[in-house]
CSV table of C-alpha atoms in Angstrom, one decimal:
chain,number,residue,atom,x,y,z
A,1,MET,CA,115.2,87.6,112.4
A,2,THR,CA,118.0,85.1,111.4
A,3,GLU,CA,117.3,82.9,114.3
A,4,GLY,CA,113.6,82.9,114.0
A,5,PHE,CA,114.0,82.1,110.0
A,6,GLN,CA,116.3,79.2,110.8
A,7,ALA,CA,114.0,77.9,113.8
A,8,LEU,CA,111.0,77.7,111.4
A,9,ARG,CA,113.5,75.7,108.8
A,10,SER,CA,114.8,73.4,111.4
A,11,THR,CA,111.6,72.4,113.0
A,12,ALA,CA,109.1,72.0,110.0
A,13,GLY,CA,107.4,68.6,110.0
A,14,PRO,CA,108.6,65.7,107.7
A,15,ASP,CA,105.7,66.6,105.4
A,16,GLY,CA,106.4,70.4,105.5
A,17,THR,CA,103.8,71.2,107.9
A,18,ALA,CA,104.8,74.7,109.3
A,19,PRO,CA,105.3,75.0,112.9
A,20,PHE,CA,104.0,77.8,115.3
A,21,LEU,CA,106.8,80.4,115.7
A,22,LEU,CA,107.0,81.2,119.5
A,23,GLY,CA,109.5,84.1,120.3
A,24,PHE,CA,110.4,84.7,123.8
A,25,GLY,CA,111.9,87.5,125.7
A,26,SER,CA,113.5,88.9,127.9
A,27,VAL,CA,116.3,86.6,127.2
A,28,ALA,CA,118.3,85.1,130.0
A,29,ARG,CA,120.8,82.8,128.6
A,30,VAL,CA,123.1,82.9,131.6
A,31,ASN,CA,120.2,81.1,133.3
A,32,PRO,CA,119.4,77.7,131.5
A,33,TYR,CA,115.7,78.1,132.9
A,34,GLN,CA,114.5,79.0,129.3
A,35,ALA,CA,116.3,76.4,127.6
A,36,LEU,CA,114.9,73.8,129.9
A,37,LEU,CA,111.3,75.1,129.8
A,38,TYR,CA,111.3,74.9,125.9
A,39,ARG,CA,113.3,71.5,125.8
A,40,SER,CA,110.3,69.5,124.2
A,41,PHE,CA,108.5,72.2,122.4
A,42,GLU,CA,109.9,71.3,118.9
A,43,ARG,CA,108.2,68.0,119.1
A,44,HIS,CA,104.9,69.6,119.7
A,45,GLY,CA,104.4,72.1,116.8
A,46,PHE,CA,106.6,74.9,118.1
A,47,ALA,CA,109.5,76.6,116.6
A,48,VAL,CA,111.2,78.7,119.5
A,49,THR,CA,113.3,81.7,118.9
A,50,PRO,CA,114.6,84.5,121.3
A,51,VAL,CA,113.4,87.9,120.9
A,52,PHE,CA,116.3,90.2,122.3
A,53,ASP,CA,114.1,93.5,122.2
A,54,VAL,CA,110.5,92.8,123.2
A,55,THR,CA,109.4,96.0,121.9
A,56,ARG,CA,110.2,95.1,118.3
A,57,LEU,CA,107.3,92.8,117.7
A,58,ARG,CA,106.8,93.6,114.1
A,59,GLU,CA,109.7,91.5,113.2
A,60,LEU,CA,108.1,88.4,114.5
A,61,LEU,CA,105.2,89.2,112.1
A,62,HIS,CA,107.5,89.3,109.1
A,63,LEU,CA,108.0,85.7,109.6
A,64,LYS,CA,104.4,84.9,109.9
A,65,PRO,CA,104.1,83.7,106.1
A,66,MET,CA,106.3,80.7,107.0
A,67,ALA,CA,104.6,79.7,110.1
A,68,SER,CA,101.2,78.3,111.0
A,69,GLY,CA,101.0,81.3,113.6
A,70,VAL,CA,103.2,83.6,115.6
A,71,GLY,CA,103.4,84.4,119.3
A,72,LEU,CA,105.3,86.0,122.0
A,73,HIS,CA,106.0,84.4,125.3
A,74,LEU,CA,106.9,87.4,127.6
A,75,HIS,CA,109.0,86.5,130.6
A,76,TRP,CA,110.5,89.4,132.7
A,77,THR,CA,109.1,92.7,132.2
A,78,SER,CA,111.8,94.8,133.9
A,79,SER,CA,113.4,96.0,130.5
A,80,VAL,CA,110.2,97.7,129.3
A,81,ILE,CA,110.5,100.8,131.6
A,82,GLY,CA,114.0,99.8,133.3
A,83,GLY,CA,115.5,102.9,131.6
A,84,ALA,CA,112.9,105.3,132.6
A,85,ARG,CA,114.4,108.6,134.5
A,86,ASN,CA,111.0,109.3,136.2
A,87,GLU,CA,107.5,108.1,136.6
A,88,ARG,CA,106.0,109.9,133.9
A,89,GLU,CA,108.6,108.3,131.4
A,90,ALA,CA,107.8,105.2,132.9
A,91,VAL,CA,104.1,105.5,132.2
A,92,VAL,CA,104.9,106.5,128.6
A,93,LYS,CA,107.1,103.5,128.0
A,94,SER,CA,104.5,101.2,129.5
A,95,ASN,CA,101.5,102.6,127.5
A,96,GLY,CA,103.6,102.4,124.4
A,97,PHE,CA,104.6,98.7,125.0
A,98,LEU,CA,101.0,97.9,125.5
A,99,GLY,CA,100.0,99.7,122.4
A,100,ARG,CA,102.6,97.6,120.6
A,101,ILE,CA,101.0,94.4,122.0
A,102,ASP,CA,97.7,95.4,120.8
A,103,ARG,CA,98.8,95.9,117.2
A,104,PHE,CA,100.7,92.5,117.4
A,105,LYS,CA,97.4,90.9,118.4
A,106,GLU,CA,95.5,92.8,115.9
A,107,SER,CA,97.9,91.3,113.3
A,108,GLY,CA,97.0,87.9,114.4
A,109,GLY,CA,99.9,87.5,117.0
A,110,LYS,CA,99.3,85.5,120.2
A,111,LEU,CA,100.6,86.6,123.7
A,112,VAL,CA,101.8,84.4,126.5
A,113,TRP,CA,102.9,85.6,129.9
A,114,THR,CA,104.8,84.1,132.7
A,115,ALA,CA,104.3,85.4,136.1
A,116,HIS,CA,107.9,85.2,137.6
A,117,ASN,CA,107.7,87.8,140.2
A,118,ILE,CA,105.2,89.9,142.3
A,119,TYR,CA,106.8,92.7,140.4
A,120,PRO,CA,110.4,93.3,139.0
A,121,HIS,CA,113.1,92.9,141.7
A,122,ASP,CA,114.8,96.2,140.8
A,123,SER,CA,111.5,98.2,140.2
A,124,ARG,CA,111.7,101.9,140.8
A,125,PHE,CA,108.2,102.7,139.8
A,126,VAL,CA,106.1,99.8,141.4
A,127,ASP,CA,102.7,101.2,140.7
A,128,VAL,CA,103.7,101.4,136.9
A,129,ASP,CA,105.2,98.2,136.9
A,130,LEU,CA,102.0,96.7,138.5
A,131,ALA,CA,99.7,98.4,136.2
A,132,LEU,CA,102.1,97.1,133.2
A,133,GLN,CA,101.6,93.6,134.5
A,134,GLN,CA,97.9,93.9,134.7
A,135,GLY,CA,97.8,95.0,131.3
A,136,ILE,CA,99.8,92.2,130.0
A,137,ALA,CA,97.9,89.8,131.7
A,138,GLU,CA,94.6,91.2,130.4
A,139,ARG,CA,95.9,91.1,126.8
A,140,ALA,CA,97.5,87.6,127.2
A,141,ASP,CA,95.9,84.4,125.5
A,142,ALA,CA,97.7,82.4,128.1
A,143,VAL,CA,99.2,83.0,131.4
A,144,HIS,CA,101.8,80.8,133.0
A,145,VAL,CA,102.3,80.3,136.6
A,146,MET,CA,104.6,77.9,138.4
A,147,ALA,CA,102.3,77.0,141.3
A,148,ASN,CA,98.5,76.8,142.1
A,149,ALA,CA,99.1,79.1,144.8
A,150,THR,CA,100.4,81.9,142.6
A,151,ALA,CA,97.1,83.5,141.9
A,152,SER,CA,96.2,83.9,145.7
A,153,ALA,CA,99.9,85.1,146.2
A,154,LEU,CA,99.5,87.7,143.6
A,155,GLY,CA,95.9,88.7,144.8
A,156,ASP,CA,96.7,92.1,146.3
A,157,HIS,CA,98.6,93.1,143.2
A,158,LEU,CA,97.1,91.3,140.1
A,159,ARG,CA,93.8,89.9,138.8
A,160,LEU,CA,94.1,86.7,136.8
A,161,ASP,CA,91.6,85.3,134.6
A,162,GLY,CA,91.5,81.6,135.7
A,163,ARG,CA,90.6,80.6,132.1
A,164,LYS,CA,93.9,81.8,130.6
A,165,VAL,CA,96.0,80.2,133.4
A,166,ILE,CA,98.5,77.3,132.9
A,167,VAL,CA,100.3,75.7,135.7
A,168,ALA,CA,103.7,74.3,134.9
A,169,PRO,CA,106.3,74.1,137.8
A,170,HIS,CA,109.7,75.4,137.4
A,171,PRO,CA,111.8,72.5,136.3
A,172,SER,CA,114.7,71.0,138.1
A,173,TYR,CA,118.1,71.8,136.7
A,174,GLU,CA,119.1,68.3,135.9
A,175,GLY,CA,121.6,68.1,133.3
A,176,ALA,CA,122.0,71.8,133.0
A,177,TYR,CA,125.1,72.1,134.9
A,178,GLU,CA,128.4,70.3,135.0
A,179,ASN,CA,128.3,68.2,138.1
A,180,TYR,CA,131.3,65.7,138.2
A,181,LEU,CA,133.4,67.2,141.2
A,182,SER,CA,133.2,65.4,144.5
A,183,ARG,CA,132.6,67.2,147.7
A,184,SER,CA,136.3,66.9,148.6
A,185,GLU,CA,137.5,68.4,145.3
A,186,SER,CA,135.0,71.3,145.5
A,187,ARG,CA,136.0,72.1,149.0
A,188,GLN,CA,139.7,71.9,148.2
A,189,SER,CA,139.2,74.3,145.2
A,190,LEU,CA,137.6,76.9,147.6
A,191,GLY,CA,139.9,76.3,150.5
A,192,LEU,CA,137.3,74.8,152.7
A,193,ASP,CA,138.1,72.1,155.5
A,194,ALA,CA,136.2,68.8,155.5
A,195,ASP,CA,134.7,69.3,158.8
A,196,GLU,CA,133.1,72.6,158.2
A,197,LEU,CA,129.4,72.9,158.0
A,198,VAL,CA,128.7,75.1,155.0
A,199,PHE,CA,125.8,77.1,154.2
A,200,VAL,CA,125.6,78.6,150.7
A,201,LEU,CA,123.7,81.6,149.3
A,202,PHE,CA,123.9,81.5,145.7
A,203,GLY,CA,122.8,84.0,143.0
A,204,ALA,CA,122.8,87.7,142.3
A,205,LEU,CA,122.8,89.6,145.5
A,206,LYS,CA,119.6,91.8,145.6
A,207,ALA,CA,118.0,93.8,148.4
A,208,TYR,CA,114.8,91.6,148.4
A,209,LYS,CA,117.1,88.4,149.5
A,210,GLY,CA,117.0,89.3,153.1
A,211,LEU,CA,120.7,90.1,153.3
A,212,LYS,CA,120.9,91.9,156.6
A,213,GLU,CA,118.5,89.5,158.4
A,214,LEU,CA,121.0,86.6,157.2
A,215,ALA,CA,124.0,88.7,158.4
A,216,ASP,CA,122.4,89.2,161.8
A,217,GLY,CA,121.4,85.5,162.2
A,218,PHE,CA,124.7,84.2,161.2
A,219,ASP,CA,126.3,86.6,163.6
A,220,GLU,CA,124.1,85.2,166.4
A,221,LEU,CA,124.9,81.7,165.2
A,222,CYS,CA,128.6,82.3,165.5
A,223,ARG,CA,128.2,83.5,169.1
A,224,ARG,CA,126.7,80.3,170.1
A,225,ARG,CA,128.3,77.2,171.4
A,226,THR,CA,127.6,74.5,169.1
A,227,PRO,CA,129.2,71.2,168.0
A,228,PHE,CA,129.8,72.4,164.4
A,229,ARG,CA,132.3,74.7,162.7
A,230,PHE,CA,130.2,76.9,160.4
A,231,ARG,CA,131.1,78.7,157.3
A,232,LEU,CA,129.0,80.9,155.0
A,233,LEU,CA,129.5,80.6,151.3
A,234,ILE,CA,128.2,83.7,149.1
A,235,ALA,CA,128.5,83.6,145.4
A,236,GLY,CA,126.7,86.0,143.1
A,237,ALA,CA,127.0,89.3,141.4
A,238,ALA,CA,126.2,92.3,143.8
A,239,ASP,CA,124.1,95.4,142.6
A,240,GLU,CA,124.8,98.8,143.9
A,241,ALA,CA,121.9,99.1,146.5
A,242,PRO,CA,123.0,100.3,149.8
A,243,ILE,CA,121.9,97.4,151.6
A,244,VAL,CA,123.6,95.1,149.2
A,245,GLN,CA,127.0,97.0,149.6
A,246,ASP,CA,126.7,97.1,153.4
A,247,PHE,CA,126.3,93.2,153.2
A,248,VAL,CA,129.4,92.6,151.0
A,249,LYS,CA,131.3,94.8,153.5
A,250,TRP,CA,130.1,92.9,156.3
A,251,ALA,CA,130.8,89.4,154.4
A,252,VAL,CA,134.4,90.6,153.2
A,253,ALA,CA,135.3,91.5,157.0
A,254,HIS,CA,133.9,88.3,158.5
A,255,PRO,CA,136.4,85.5,159.2
A,256,LEU,CA,133.7,82.6,158.7
A,257,VAL,CA,132.3,84.2,155.4
A,258,MET,CA,133.7,83.6,152.0
A,259,ILE,CA,132.3,85.6,149.3
A,260,ASP,CA,132.7,85.9,145.5
A,261,THR,CA,130.6,88.9,143.9
A,262,LYS,CA,131.3,88.1,140.3
A,263,THR,CA,128.8,86.2,138.1
A,264,VAL,CA,129.7,82.6,138.3
A,265,PRO,CA,130.5,81.0,135.2
A,266,GLN,CA,128.4,77.7,134.4
A,267,HIS,CA,131.1,75.4,134.7
A,268,ARG,CA,132.0,76.8,138.3
A,269,VAL,CA,128.6,76.4,139.7
A,270,GLN,CA,129.4,72.8,140.9
A,271,ASN,CA,132.4,74.1,143.0
A,272,PHE,CA,130.1,76.2,145.2
A,273,LEU,CA,127.1,73.8,145.3
A,274,ASN,CA,129.0,70.5,145.9
A,275,ALA,CA,130.9,72.2,148.7
A,276,ALA,CA,127.9,73.2,150.5
A,277,ASP,CA,125.8,71.5,153.1
A,278,ALA,CA,122.6,73.4,152.8
A,279,GLY,CA,121.1,76.3,150.6
A,280,LEU,CA,119.7,79.4,152.1
A,281,LEU,CA,116.7,81.2,150.6
A,282,GLY,CA,115.5,83.8,153.3
A,283,TYR,CA,114.1,86.2,150.9
A,284,SER,CA,111.9,89.0,152.1
A,285,ARG,CA,109.9,89.2,148.9
A,286,SER,CA,109.5,86.4,146.5
A,287,LEU,CA,107.3,84.3,144.2
A,288,ASN,CA,109.1,81.7,142.6
A,289,SER,CA,112.8,80.7,143.2
A,290,GLY,CA,115.2,79.3,140.5
A,291,ALA,CA,117.9,79.3,143.4
A,292,ALA,CA,115.8,76.9,145.5
A,293,LEU,CA,115.4,74.3,142.6
A,294,LEU,CA,119.2,74.6,141.9
A,295,TYR,CA,120.0,73.8,145.5
A,296,GLN,CA,117.8,70.7,145.4
A,297,THR,CA,119.0,69.6,141.9
A,298,PHE,CA,122.4,69.5,143.6
A,299,GLY,CA,121.0,67.4,146.5
A,300,LEU,CA,121.0,70.2,149.2
A,301,PRO,CA,118.4,70.6,151.9
A,302,VAL,CA,117.2,74.2,151.9
A,303,LEU,CA,116.1,76.9,154.5
A,304,ALA,CA,113.3,79.0,152.8
A,305,THR,CA,110.9,81.8,153.5
A,306,ASP,CA,107.5,80.2,154.4
A,307,THR,CA,105.1,81.1,151.5
A,308,PRO,CA,102.4,79.0,150.0
A,309,VAL,CA,104.2,79.0,146.6
A,310,LEU,CA,107.4,77.8,147.9
A,311,ARG,CA,105.5,75.1,149.9
A,312,GLU,CA,104.1,73.8,146.9
A,313,ALA,CA,107.2,74.1,144.8
A,314,LEU,CA,109.7,72.6,146.9
A,315,ASP,CA,110.4,69.1,148.3
A,316,PRO,CA,108.8,69.0,151.9
A,317,ALA,CA,111.4,66.5,153.2
A,318,SER,CA,114.3,68.5,152.3
A,319,THR,CA,113.1,72.0,153.0
A,320,ARG,CA,112.7,73.9,156.4
A,321,TYR,CA,110.5,76.8,156.2
A,322,PHE,CA,110.8,79.9,158.4
A,323,ASP,CA,110.0,83.7,158.9
A,324,PRO,CA,113.2,85.5,158.0
A,325,HIS,CA,111.9,88.7,159.9
A,326,SER,CA,111.3,86.8,163.1
A,327,GLY,CA,114.7,88.1,164.5
A,328,ALA,CA,118.4,87.1,164.8
A,329,SER,CA,117.9,84.6,167.5
A,330,SER,CA,115.2,82.8,165.6
A,331,TYR,CA,117.2,82.9,162.2
A,332,ALA,CA,120.2,81.4,164.1
A,333,THR,CA,118.1,78.7,165.6
A,334,ASN,CA,116.9,77.7,162.3
A,335,LEU,CA,120.5,77.7,160.8
A,336,GLN,CA,121.6,75.5,163.7
A,337,GLU,CA,118.6,73.1,163.1
A,338,LEU,CA,119.3,73.0,159.4
A,339,ALA,CA,123.0,72.0,160.0
A,340,SER,CA,121.6,69.1,162.1
A,341,VAL,CA,119.5,68.0,159.3
A,342,SER,CA,122.1,68.4,156.9
A,343,LYS,CA,124.7,66.3,158.7
A,344,ASN,CA,122.2,63.2,158.5
A,345,PHE,CA,120.5,64.1,155.0
A,346,GLU,CA,119.7,61.3,152.8
A,347,THR,CA,118.6,62.4,149.2
A,348,ALA,CA,116.4,59.5,148.2
A,349,ALA,CA,113.1,61.3,148.9
A,350,LEU,CA,114.5,64.5,147.1
A,351,GLN,CA,115.4,62.5,144.0
A,352,THR,CA,112.0,61.1,143.8
A,353,SER,CA,110.6,64.4,144.1
A,354,LEU,CA,112.8,66.0,141.5
A,355,LYS,CA,111.7,63.3,138.9
A,356,GLU,CA,108.3,64.8,139.0
A,357,ILE,CA,109.8,68.1,137.6
A,358,ALA,CA,112.4,66.9,135.3
A,359,PRO,CA,112.9,69.2,132.5
A,360,GLU,CA,111.7,67.0,129.7
A,361,LEU,CA,108.5,66.1,131.7
A,362,VAL,CA,107.6,69.8,132.6
A,363,SER,CA,108.5,70.9,129.1
A,364,THR,CA,106.3,68.4,127.4
A,365,ARG,CA,103.3,69.0,129.7
A,366,PHE,CA,103.7,72.8,129.2
A,367,ALA,CA,103.9,72.6,125.5
A,368,LYS,CA,101.0,70.5,125.1
A,369,ALA,CA,98.8,72.8,127.5
A,370,LEU,CA,100.1,75.9,125.7
A,371,ALA,CA,99.2,74.3,122.3
A,372,ALA,CA,95.6,73.7,123.2
A,373,LYS,CA,95.5,77.3,124.6
A,374,LEU,CA,96.8,78.9,121.3
A,375,GLY,CA,95.2,76.4,119.0
A,376,VAL,CA,98.5,74.9,117.9
A,377,ASN,CA,98.5,71.6,116.0
A,378,THR,CA,100.9,69.5,118.4
A,379,LEU,CA,102.8,66.5,117.1
A,380,GLY,CA,102.7,64.9,120.6
């Protein structure tokens, strides 16, 4: 309530025009994605405020008299049923949340949803999560996707009304992280030698990220005779899933792997990415990927799972696509070829590509498109 009230006060027009209050949740402040996405919204008729508990929608409505309108921008849905002990309880939580949305909309609220994932990464009740997402999509006034290929990628799991869809790509992370350390300084801080070819896997360690396939592929690569000295750098909090814990044990024991399983503070991100030669993204299930854009923002070529959405989202000149399930030998060959690319990699084409998804540009276009869908009086 306090942040929403202050957002309305600080974004009112010079003539006292009331902005549209847009609450957003779930809130992910460790990841600057949301801050980048809403960067230009203030200039286009929106007052943006975090909603730390998306089930408490009535509180947004309390601020409606101060605003030209009120809406909720729903991002990740995992918090809705995440604490359910069984499927029946998950269904009750899901239906209860959809009922709250219905009452919110009956009171004049608007709903926006971003399709981040096929379904939540840690879902225990996939069918319930998919039904929840379908209910949200049907109730939404606007559905945000990050690529034109998203609708077809979700085709087996979700039906989208094309009239509601807004395409706004994942912005680059330009300016979001400190980036002043040189390659040599970054490597010195991590104990890496100058002549090592370093692959990085950055971000939370989850089962869907193809961890066993990576371990098998890297082991195969290490058995080959190549002109490179390889090192695998892993940084990100590990969850308790058995496949993740097995991967951590493998990494800790491997002489050519360096792993840090704590959440990386923002000021330390540059140490890992500036020390690397290439980023890895061999996910077994993915829709969008912030990690891929983070790699490319730091000027790294990427090895990524071959999906239509990632082909649309990533710079083609700096991305090598592959099937992470094609076996250890194929994985190793792709790593080896990526190593060759990285040794002679020029960032000029990548930098040009990233300008098209600069945060300011993406945010401005999204704000204007969303204002048109919701009937907001935009200032831009």
